[in-house]
XYZ file of C-alpha atoms in Angstrom:
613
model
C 121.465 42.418 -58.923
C 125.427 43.330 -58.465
C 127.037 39.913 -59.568
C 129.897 38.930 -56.781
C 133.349 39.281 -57.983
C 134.721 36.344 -60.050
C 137.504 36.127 -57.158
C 135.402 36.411 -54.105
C 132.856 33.289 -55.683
C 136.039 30.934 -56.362
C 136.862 31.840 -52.539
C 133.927 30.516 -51.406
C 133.289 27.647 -53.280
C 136.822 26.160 -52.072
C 135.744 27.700 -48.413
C 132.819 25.112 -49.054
C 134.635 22.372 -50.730
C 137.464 22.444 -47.955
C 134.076 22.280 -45.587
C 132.367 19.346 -47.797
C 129.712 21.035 -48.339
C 127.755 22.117 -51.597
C 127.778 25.499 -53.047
C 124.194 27.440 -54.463
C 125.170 28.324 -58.003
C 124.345 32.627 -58.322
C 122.654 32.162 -61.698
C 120.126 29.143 -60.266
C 120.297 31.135 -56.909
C 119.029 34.072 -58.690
C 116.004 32.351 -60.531
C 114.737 30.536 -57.723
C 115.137 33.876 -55.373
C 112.865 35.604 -58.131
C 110.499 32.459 -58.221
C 109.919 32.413 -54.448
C 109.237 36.803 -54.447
C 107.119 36.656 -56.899
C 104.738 33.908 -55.299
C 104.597 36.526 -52.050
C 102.743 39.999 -52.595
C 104.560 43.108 -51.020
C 107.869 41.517 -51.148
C 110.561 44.846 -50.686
C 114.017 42.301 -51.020
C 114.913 39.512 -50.947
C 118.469 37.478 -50.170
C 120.198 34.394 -50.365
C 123.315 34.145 -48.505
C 125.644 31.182 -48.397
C 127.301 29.698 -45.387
C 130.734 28.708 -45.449
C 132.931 26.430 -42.979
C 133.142 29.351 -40.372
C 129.213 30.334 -40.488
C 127.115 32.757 -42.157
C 128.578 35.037 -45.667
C 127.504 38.274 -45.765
C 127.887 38.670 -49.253
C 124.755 37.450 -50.580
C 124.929 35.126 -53.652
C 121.613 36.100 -55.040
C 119.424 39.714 -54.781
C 115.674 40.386 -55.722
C 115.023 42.625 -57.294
C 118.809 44.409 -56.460
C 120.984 45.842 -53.971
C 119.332 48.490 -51.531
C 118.106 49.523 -48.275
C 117.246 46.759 -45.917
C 120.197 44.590 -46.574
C 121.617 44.951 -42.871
C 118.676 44.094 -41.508
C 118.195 40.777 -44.180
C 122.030 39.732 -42.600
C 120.626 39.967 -39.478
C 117.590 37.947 -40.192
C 119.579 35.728 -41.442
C 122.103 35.273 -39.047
C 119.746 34.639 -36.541
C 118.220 31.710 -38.987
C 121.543 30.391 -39.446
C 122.684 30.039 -35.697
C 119.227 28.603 -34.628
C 118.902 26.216 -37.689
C 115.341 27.536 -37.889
C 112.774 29.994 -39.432
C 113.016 33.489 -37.884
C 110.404 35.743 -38.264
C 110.783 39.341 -37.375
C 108.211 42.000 -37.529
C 107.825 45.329 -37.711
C 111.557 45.927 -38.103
C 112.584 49.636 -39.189
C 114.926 50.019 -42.259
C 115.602 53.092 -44.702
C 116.758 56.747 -44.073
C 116.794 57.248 -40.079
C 114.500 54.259 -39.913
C 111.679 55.524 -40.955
C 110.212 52.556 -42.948
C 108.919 49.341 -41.340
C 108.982 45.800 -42.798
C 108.567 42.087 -41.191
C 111.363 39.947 -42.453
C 110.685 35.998 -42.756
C 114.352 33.623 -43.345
C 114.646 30.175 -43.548
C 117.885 28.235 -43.812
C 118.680 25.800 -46.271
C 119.399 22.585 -45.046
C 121.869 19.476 -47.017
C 122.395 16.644 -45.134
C 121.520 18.579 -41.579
C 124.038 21.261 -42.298
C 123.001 24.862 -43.638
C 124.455 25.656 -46.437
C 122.429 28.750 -46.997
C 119.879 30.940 -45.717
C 116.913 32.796 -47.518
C 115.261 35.935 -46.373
C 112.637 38.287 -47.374
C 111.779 41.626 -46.214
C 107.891 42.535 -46.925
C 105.641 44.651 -46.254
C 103.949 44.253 -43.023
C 100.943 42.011 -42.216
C 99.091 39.770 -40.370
C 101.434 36.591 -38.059
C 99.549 33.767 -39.832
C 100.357 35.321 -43.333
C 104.195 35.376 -42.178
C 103.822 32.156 -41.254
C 101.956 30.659 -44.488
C 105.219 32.411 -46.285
C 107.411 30.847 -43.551
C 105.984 27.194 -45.052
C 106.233 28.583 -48.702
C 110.417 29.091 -48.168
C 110.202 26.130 -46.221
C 108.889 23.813 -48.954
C 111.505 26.020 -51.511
C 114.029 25.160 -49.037
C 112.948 21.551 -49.447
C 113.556 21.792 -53.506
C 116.846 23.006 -52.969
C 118.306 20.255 -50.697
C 116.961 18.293 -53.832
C 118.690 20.239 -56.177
C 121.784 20.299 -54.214
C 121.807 16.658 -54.011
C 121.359 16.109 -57.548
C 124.120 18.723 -58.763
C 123.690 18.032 -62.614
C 123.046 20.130 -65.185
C 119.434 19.823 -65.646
C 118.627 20.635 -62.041
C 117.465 24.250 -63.274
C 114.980 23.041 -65.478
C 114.064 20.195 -62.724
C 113.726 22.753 -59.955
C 111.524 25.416 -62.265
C 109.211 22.605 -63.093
C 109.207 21.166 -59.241
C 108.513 24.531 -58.121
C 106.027 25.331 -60.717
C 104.161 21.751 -59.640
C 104.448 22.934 -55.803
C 102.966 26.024 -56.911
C 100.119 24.681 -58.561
C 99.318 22.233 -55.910
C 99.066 25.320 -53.389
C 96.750 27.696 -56.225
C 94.407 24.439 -56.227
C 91.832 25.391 -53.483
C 90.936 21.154 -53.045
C 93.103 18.472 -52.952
C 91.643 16.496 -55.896
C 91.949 19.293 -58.399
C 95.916 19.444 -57.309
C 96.240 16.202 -57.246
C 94.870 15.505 -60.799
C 97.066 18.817 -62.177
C 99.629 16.692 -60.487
C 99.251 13.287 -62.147
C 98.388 15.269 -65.766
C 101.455 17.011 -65.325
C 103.753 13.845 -64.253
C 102.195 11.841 -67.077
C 103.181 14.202 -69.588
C 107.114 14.793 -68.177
C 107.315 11.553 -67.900
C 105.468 10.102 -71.171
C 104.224 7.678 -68.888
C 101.039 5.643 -69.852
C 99.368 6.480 -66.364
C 99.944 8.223 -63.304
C 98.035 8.028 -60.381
C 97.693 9.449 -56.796
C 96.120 7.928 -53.820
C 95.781 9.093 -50.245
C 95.349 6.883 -47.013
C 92.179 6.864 -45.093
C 92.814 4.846 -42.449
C 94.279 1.551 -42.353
C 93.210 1.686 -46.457
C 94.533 3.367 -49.457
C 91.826 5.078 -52.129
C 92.912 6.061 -54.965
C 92.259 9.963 -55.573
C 93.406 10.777 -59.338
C 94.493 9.390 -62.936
C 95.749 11.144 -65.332
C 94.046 12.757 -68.373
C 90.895 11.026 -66.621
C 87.979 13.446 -64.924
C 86.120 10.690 -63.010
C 86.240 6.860 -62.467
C 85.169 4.160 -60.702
C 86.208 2.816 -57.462
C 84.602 -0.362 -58.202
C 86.429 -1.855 -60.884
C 89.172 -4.310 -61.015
C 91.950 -1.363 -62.239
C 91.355 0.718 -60.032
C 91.324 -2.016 -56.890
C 94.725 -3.202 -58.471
C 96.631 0.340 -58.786
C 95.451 0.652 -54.692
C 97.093 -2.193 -53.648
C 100.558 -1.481 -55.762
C 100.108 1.959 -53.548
C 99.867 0.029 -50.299
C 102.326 -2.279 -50.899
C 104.651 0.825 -51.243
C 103.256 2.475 -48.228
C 103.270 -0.855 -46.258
C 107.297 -1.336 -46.957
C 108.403 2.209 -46.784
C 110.008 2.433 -49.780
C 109.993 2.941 -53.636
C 109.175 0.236 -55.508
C 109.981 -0.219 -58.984
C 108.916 -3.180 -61.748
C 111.216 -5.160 -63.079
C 113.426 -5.182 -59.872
C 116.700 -3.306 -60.136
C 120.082 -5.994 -59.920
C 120.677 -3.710 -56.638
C 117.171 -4.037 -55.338
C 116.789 -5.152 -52.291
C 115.654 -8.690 -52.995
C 113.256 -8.543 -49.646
C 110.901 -6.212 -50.892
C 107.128 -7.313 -52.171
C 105.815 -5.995 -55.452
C 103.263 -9.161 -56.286
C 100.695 -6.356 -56.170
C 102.978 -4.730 -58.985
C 103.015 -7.855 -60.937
C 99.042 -8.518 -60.704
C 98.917 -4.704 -61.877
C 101.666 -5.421 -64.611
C 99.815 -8.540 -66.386
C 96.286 -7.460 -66.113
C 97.156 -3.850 -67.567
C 100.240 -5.004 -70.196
C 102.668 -1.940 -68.311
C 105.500 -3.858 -67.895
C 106.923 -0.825 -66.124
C 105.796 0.332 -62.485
C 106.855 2.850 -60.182
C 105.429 3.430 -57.029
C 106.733 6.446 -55.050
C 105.379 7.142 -51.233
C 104.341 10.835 -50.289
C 105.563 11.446 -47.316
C 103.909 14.424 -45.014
C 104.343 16.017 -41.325
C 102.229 12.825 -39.986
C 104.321 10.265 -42.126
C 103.092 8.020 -44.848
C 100.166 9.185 -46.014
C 99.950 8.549 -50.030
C 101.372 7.060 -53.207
C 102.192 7.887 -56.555
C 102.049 4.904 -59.169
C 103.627 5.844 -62.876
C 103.076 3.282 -65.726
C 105.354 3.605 -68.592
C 105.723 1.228 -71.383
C 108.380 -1.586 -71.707
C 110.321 0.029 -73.676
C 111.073 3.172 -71.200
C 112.254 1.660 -68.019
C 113.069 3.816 -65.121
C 116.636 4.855 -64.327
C 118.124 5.715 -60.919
C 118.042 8.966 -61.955
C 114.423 8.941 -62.373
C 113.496 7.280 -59.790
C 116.308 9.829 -57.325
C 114.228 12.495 -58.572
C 110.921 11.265 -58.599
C 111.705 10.172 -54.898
C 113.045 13.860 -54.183
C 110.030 15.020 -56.194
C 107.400 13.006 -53.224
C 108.800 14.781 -50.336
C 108.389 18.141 -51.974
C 104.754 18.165 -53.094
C 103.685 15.313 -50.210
C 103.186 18.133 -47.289
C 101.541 20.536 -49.994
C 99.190 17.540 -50.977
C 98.512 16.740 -46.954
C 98.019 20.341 -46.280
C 95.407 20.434 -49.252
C 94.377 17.274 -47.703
C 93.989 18.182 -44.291
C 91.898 21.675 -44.507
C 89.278 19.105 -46.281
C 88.602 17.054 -43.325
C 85.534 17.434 -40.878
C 85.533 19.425 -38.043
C 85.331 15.827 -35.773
C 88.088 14.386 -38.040
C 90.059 17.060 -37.542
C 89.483 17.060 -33.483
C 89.885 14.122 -33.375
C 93.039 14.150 -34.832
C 94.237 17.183 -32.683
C 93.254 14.928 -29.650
C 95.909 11.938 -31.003
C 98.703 14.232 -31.659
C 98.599 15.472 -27.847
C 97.668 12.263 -26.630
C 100.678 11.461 -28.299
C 102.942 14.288 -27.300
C 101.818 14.009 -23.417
C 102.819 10.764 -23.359
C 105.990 10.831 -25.136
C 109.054 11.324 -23.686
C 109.307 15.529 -25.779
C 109.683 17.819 -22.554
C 110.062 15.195 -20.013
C 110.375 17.946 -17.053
C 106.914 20.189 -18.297
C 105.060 16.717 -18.273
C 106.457 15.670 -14.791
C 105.332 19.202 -13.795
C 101.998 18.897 -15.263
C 101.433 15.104 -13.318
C 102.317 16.930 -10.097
C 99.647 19.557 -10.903
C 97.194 16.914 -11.709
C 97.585 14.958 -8.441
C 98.178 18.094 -6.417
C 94.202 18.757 -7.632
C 93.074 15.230 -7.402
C 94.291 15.672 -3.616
C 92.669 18.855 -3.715
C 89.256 17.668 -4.667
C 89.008 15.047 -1.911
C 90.535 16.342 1.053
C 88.272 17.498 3.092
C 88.261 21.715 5.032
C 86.430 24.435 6.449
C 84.129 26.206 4.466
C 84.476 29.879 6.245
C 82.673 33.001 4.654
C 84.895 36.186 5.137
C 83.749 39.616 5.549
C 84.734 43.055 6.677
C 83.164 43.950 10.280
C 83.233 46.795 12.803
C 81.884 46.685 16.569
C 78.751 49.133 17.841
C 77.857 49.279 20.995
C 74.351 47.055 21.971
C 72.888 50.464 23.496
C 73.385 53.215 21.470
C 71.818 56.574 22.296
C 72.597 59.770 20.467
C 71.971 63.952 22.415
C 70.222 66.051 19.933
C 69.854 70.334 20.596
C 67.247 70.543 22.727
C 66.513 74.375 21.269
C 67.776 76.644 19.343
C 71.154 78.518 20.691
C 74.658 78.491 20.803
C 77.525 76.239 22.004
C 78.714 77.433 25.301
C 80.686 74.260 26.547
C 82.184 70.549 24.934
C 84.572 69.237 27.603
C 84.287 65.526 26.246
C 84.735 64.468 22.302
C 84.215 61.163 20.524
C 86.342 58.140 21.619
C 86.261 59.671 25.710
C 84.688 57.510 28.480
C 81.931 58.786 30.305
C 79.964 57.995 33.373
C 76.170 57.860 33.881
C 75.152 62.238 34.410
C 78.324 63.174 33.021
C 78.221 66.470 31.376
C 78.788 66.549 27.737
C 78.165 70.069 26.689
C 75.839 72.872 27.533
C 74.342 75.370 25.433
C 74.294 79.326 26.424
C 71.872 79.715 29.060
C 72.182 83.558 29.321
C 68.711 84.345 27.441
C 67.073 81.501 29.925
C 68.306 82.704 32.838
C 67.301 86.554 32.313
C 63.778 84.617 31.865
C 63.940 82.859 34.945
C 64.824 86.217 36.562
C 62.008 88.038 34.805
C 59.381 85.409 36.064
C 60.960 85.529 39.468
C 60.517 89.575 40.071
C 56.865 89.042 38.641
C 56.131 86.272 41.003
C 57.388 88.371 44.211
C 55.599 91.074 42.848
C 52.116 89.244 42.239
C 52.792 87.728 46.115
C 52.968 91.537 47.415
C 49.712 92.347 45.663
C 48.313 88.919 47.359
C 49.490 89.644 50.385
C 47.946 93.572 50.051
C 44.334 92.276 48.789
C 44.617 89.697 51.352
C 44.925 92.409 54.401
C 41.954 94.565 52.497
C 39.935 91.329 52.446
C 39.083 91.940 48.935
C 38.005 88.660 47.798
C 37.597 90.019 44.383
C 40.976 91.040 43.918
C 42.633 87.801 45.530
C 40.884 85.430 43.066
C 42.086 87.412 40.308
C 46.054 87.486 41.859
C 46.140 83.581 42.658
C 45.652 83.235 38.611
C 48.315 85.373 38.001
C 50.400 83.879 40.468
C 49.893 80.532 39.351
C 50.771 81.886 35.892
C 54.061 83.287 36.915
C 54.682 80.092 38.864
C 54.100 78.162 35.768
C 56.706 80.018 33.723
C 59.236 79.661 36.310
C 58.974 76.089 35.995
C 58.821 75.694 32.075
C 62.524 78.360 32.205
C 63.646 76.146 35.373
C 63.067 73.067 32.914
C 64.465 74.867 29.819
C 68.146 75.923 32.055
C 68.266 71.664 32.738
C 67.957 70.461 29.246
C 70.681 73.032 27.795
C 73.123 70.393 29.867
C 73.270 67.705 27.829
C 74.431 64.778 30.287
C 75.300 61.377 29.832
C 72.209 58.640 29.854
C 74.698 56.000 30.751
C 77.968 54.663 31.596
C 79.587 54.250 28.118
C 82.320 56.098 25.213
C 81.369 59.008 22.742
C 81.433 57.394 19.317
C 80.839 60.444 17.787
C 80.657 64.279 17.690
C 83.158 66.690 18.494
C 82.174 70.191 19.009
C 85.503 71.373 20.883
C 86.236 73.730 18.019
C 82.653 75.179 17.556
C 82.159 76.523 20.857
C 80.300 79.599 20.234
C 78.317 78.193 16.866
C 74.765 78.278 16.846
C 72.521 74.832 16.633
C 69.387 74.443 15.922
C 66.391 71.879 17.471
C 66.784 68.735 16.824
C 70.761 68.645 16.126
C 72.369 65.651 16.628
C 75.747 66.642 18.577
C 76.844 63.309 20.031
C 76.212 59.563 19.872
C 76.866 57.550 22.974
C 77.397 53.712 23.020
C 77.471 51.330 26.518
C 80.169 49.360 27.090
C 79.170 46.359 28.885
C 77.987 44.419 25.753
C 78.693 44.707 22.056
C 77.480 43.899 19.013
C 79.692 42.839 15.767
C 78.194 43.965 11.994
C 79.191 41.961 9.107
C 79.408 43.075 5.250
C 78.606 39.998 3.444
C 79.032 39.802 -0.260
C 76.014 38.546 -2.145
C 78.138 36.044 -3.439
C 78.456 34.284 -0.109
C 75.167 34.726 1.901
C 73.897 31.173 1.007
C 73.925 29.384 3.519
C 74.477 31.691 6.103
C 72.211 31.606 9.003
C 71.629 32.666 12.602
C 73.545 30.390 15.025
C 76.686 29.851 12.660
C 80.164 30.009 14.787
C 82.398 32.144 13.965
C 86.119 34.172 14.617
C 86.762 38.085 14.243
C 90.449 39.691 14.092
C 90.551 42.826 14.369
C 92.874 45.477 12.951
C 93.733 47.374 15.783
C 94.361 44.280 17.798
C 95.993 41.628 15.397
C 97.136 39.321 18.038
C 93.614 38.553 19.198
C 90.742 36.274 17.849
C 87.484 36.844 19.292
C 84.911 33.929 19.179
C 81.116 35.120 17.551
C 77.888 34.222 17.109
C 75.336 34.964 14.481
C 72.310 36.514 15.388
C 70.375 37.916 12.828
C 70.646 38.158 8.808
C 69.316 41.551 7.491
C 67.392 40.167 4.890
C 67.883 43.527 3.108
C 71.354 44.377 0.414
C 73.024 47.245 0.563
C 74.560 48.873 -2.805
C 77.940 50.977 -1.368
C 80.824 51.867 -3.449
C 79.987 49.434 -6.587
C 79.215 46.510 -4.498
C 76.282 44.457 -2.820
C 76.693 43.039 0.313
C 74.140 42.025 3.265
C 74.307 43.400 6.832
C 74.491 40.544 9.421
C 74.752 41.176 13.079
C 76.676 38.887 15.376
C 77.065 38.633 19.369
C 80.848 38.370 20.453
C 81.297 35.428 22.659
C 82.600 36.196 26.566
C 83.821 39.726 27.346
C 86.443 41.827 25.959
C 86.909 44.802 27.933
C 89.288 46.271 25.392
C 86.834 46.703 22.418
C 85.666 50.014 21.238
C 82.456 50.783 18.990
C 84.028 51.924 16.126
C 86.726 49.570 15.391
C 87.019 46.853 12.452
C 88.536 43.576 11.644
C 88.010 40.925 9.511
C 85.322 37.431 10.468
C 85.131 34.716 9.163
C 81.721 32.462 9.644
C 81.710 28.897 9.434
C 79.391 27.688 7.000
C 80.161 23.898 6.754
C 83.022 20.855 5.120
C 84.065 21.057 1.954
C 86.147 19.877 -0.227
C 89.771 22.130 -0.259
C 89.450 22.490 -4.066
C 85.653 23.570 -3.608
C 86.741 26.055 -1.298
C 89.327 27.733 -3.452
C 87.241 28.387 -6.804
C 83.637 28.022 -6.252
C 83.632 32.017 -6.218
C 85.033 31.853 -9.610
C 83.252 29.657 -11.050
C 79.773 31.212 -9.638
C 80.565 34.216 -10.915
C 81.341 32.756 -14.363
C 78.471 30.436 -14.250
C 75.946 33.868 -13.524
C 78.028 35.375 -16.863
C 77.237 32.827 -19.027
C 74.189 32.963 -17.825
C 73.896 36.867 -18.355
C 75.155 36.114 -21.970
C 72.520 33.675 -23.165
C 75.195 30.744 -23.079
């Protein structure tokens, strides 16, 4: 690390002192920087930078491992920490030569009195949010020591704030909260020389104990243990330290009898209880028994004090990840219980009441239950002209969407070949009536049998050409509109037998087709009422009626859907087959909030379903 200049550190400590507020020494800075990096894997840099009476100093009073790339970006962190009074967390930030590297950065101010007075941040390498935010709570809880060393400001606050740490640190190795909490009480008893320490945690309205030093195991049955539990609740009952014998300062309201029965049945005529305090509040006790002659000073019990609210939300945490499953819903459920109620974020929670009554409202006021579907009108005659033979296209004056009349021409086919017949039977039937007339004036009798069969022969294929000429017309069956074909631009193209060339729909009654999704056929029925809109005439609602539900689906373009026919109420002379609109069928009351998710939620319920759930 570059040291600051001897000039620019006297510069800010008066900056601070003019501002009343403490300064971070660079030498303990320094340690506890290099404490805090070396509990975090991957750490790149790492920064403390102090804050003076106009903000943030960009001169950082302590560097891990040194000076180097990255520093702009650690300002910036913690700048951002410093205005906001709050852990920032930024990831995936670029740093080095043309920005090539990539880091998260984690800062957390450090707080005296509710000022920050400094500001600690880290640049790592990248990982996973919850991992930033476990070392969020690890500078958090260093942040923590150092308002305790700040308030302190002696000279043995280096080797109290190594040892704190190094007791925070070991409380978070410990994977259960009885193995940290008896490295806690071995560790107190020997710091302090005390006779005993002990730990207990609150379950419930009751406090057990959970540790005592230099001691694996013990029973919760006998008298000692019963005694050191209430000296712990009487502590967590008040609030407050309590220490035996009662300082001349004391407050003389407080209640230590519990410390007295303790004192007399154990011969400790020295007791001091300390609370742990965690993120819920009370939740523990620390009891340290020393011997007459070592009473406890206000230093001691500052520290000790100062010492609870450090390791009290590692000791909960350790605490907390041991509780059941229903414990710990349960307790999820209280805390927001407790923050819906409270007055936090008074607008969200008026907003959320509104949305609650708005679907209370929902749910019992009554509507329409209307299934909607895509439809399109056909005629209720339809009728389509097919090639009668083989041939070519000689004529197409109408197309699809024209009116025609009943015997209307459509088109007609090249009648050139038929006609040459027709003439071909013709000169053999005037020629077979010559010969008739001949055997007829000979009286051969012979003869005129054998020329009435031919004759009736020729006569025959008159009439089949005669009746093949008539059906190259193709003429309409009825009055109505083409719905579809269009052969204006293939006259002259050959057809074959059987071609369908046009399709022909009446006009004097309709019927309406509806696409139903399979979703919403329950409950859909012949006689059901309902309304059609259609696209080409938005201004218009036709009334309906259901006729008949196709009882078969239909898969089209990824979907399923039923066919169901309708009749349109009254007349509407300004329909065309072909067009299409929207209907809606009435399928009964329901409730508004029904109405409005019941698709959802029976499309979710068949997923489960699907899913083995």
């Amino acid at each position: 690390m570059q040291p600051l200049p001897a000039d620019a550190q006297l510069n800010k400590a008066r900056e601070a002192e003019a501002a009343d507020l403490p300064t971070i020494n660079p030498a303990l800075g320094q340690a506890w920087l290099a404490w805090q990096c070396r509990m975090v894997t991957g750490v790149i840099r790492g920064a403390v930078l102090p804050c003076g009476p106009e903000g943030l100093v960009e001169v950082p009073v302590a560097m891990w491992p040194g000076s180097g790339e990255g520093q702009p970006q650690l300002v910036q962190a913690a700048r951002q920490a410093q205005q906001g009074g709050k852990g920032v967390i930024v990831q995936q930030q670029r740093y080095g030569p043309e920005n090539r590297r990539t880091c998260d950065i984690v800062a957390s101010p450090l707080v005296y009195d509710g000022s920050v007075v400094g500001v600690i941040t880290v640049m790592m390498a990248t990982r996973s949010g919850p991992q930033l935010h476990a070392v969020q709570q690890l500078l958090q809880w260093g942040g923590m020591w150092v308002e305790t060393l700040l308030h302190q400001q002696i000279a043995e606050r280096r080797s109290t704030g190594s040892y704190t740490l190094s007791l925070t640190t070991a409380i978070v190795c410990h994977n259960a909260a009885h193995a940290a909490a008896i490295e806690v009480v071995n560790r107190l008893a020997e710091r302090l020389e005390a006779e005993r320490v002990s730990i207990g945690f609150r379950k419930g309205l009751v406090t057990r104990l959970q540790a005592l030093s230099h001691v694996s195991s013990f029973d919760a049955r006998t008298q000692l243990v019963r005694q050191i539990e209430a000296a712990m609740e009487e502590a967590i009952d008040q609030g407050a330290t309590l220490v035996l014998p009662l300082d001349k300062n004391a407050d003389g309201n407080q209640v230590i009898r519990s410390h007295e029965d303790l004192a007399k049945g154990q011969g400790h005529a020295v007791i001091c209880t300390v609370p742990l305090t965690g993120q819920s509040g009370l939740f523990g006790a620390i009891t340290i028994e020393r011997a007459a002659s070592q009473p406890f000073d206000r230093k001691t019990v500052g520290w000790l004090e100062s010492l609870g609210r450090i390791i009290g939300p590692a000791l909960e945490l350790k605490q907390r990840e041991e509780r059941s499953l229903l414990h710990q819903g349960r307790e999820t459920v209280r805390r927001k219980l407790a923050g819906l109620f409270g007055t936090q974020a008074l607008g969200a929670k008026v907003a959320l009441a509104g949305v609650l009554v708005a679907i209370l409202l929902l749910a019992v006021i009554p509507g329409t239950h209307e299934v909607t579907a895509t439809a399109s009108i056909e005629g209720g005659t339809r009728q389509v002209l097919v090639a009668p033979q083989d041939g070519y296209m000689q004529r197409a004056p109408v197309r699809a969407g024209d009116l025609v009349s009943k015997g209307q021409l459509v088109a007609a086919l090249d009648n050139r070949d038929a006609q040459l017949e027709q003439q071909k039977w013709e000169s053999e039937r005037n020629k077979l009536r010559k010969e008739y007339h001949d055997a007829l004036a000979r009286r051969d009798r012979t003869q005129l049998s054998v020329l009435q069969a031919r004759l009736q022969q020729a006569e025959a294929e008159l009439a089949l050409v005669r009746e093949k000429l008539s059906r190259l017309e193709l003429r309409a069956p009825f009055d109505g509109a083409v719905v579809q074909g269009d052969l204006s631009q293939l006259l002259g193209s050959p057809v074959q037998t059987g071609q369908v060339l046009f399709e022909i729909a009446s006009l004097d009654r309709f019927r309406v087709v509806l696409e139903v999704d399979e979703y919403d056929i329950a409950g859909l029925d012949a006689g059901r009422p309902g309304r059609l809109l259609i696209s080409a005439l938005p201004r218009s609602v036709y009334a309906l009626k259901v006729r008949q539900v196709i009882p078969v689906a239909v898969a089209e373009e990824g979907r399923n859907f039923f066919r169901v026919e309708a009749d349109l109420v009254g007349t509407a002379p300004e329909l065309r087959p072909g067009m299409q609109g929207i209907a809606k069928v009435e399928i009964g009351s329901r409730s508004l909030l029904w109405i409005w998710t019941h698709t959802l939620f029976d499309r979710l319920r068949v997923w489960f379903w699907s899913m083995g759930w």
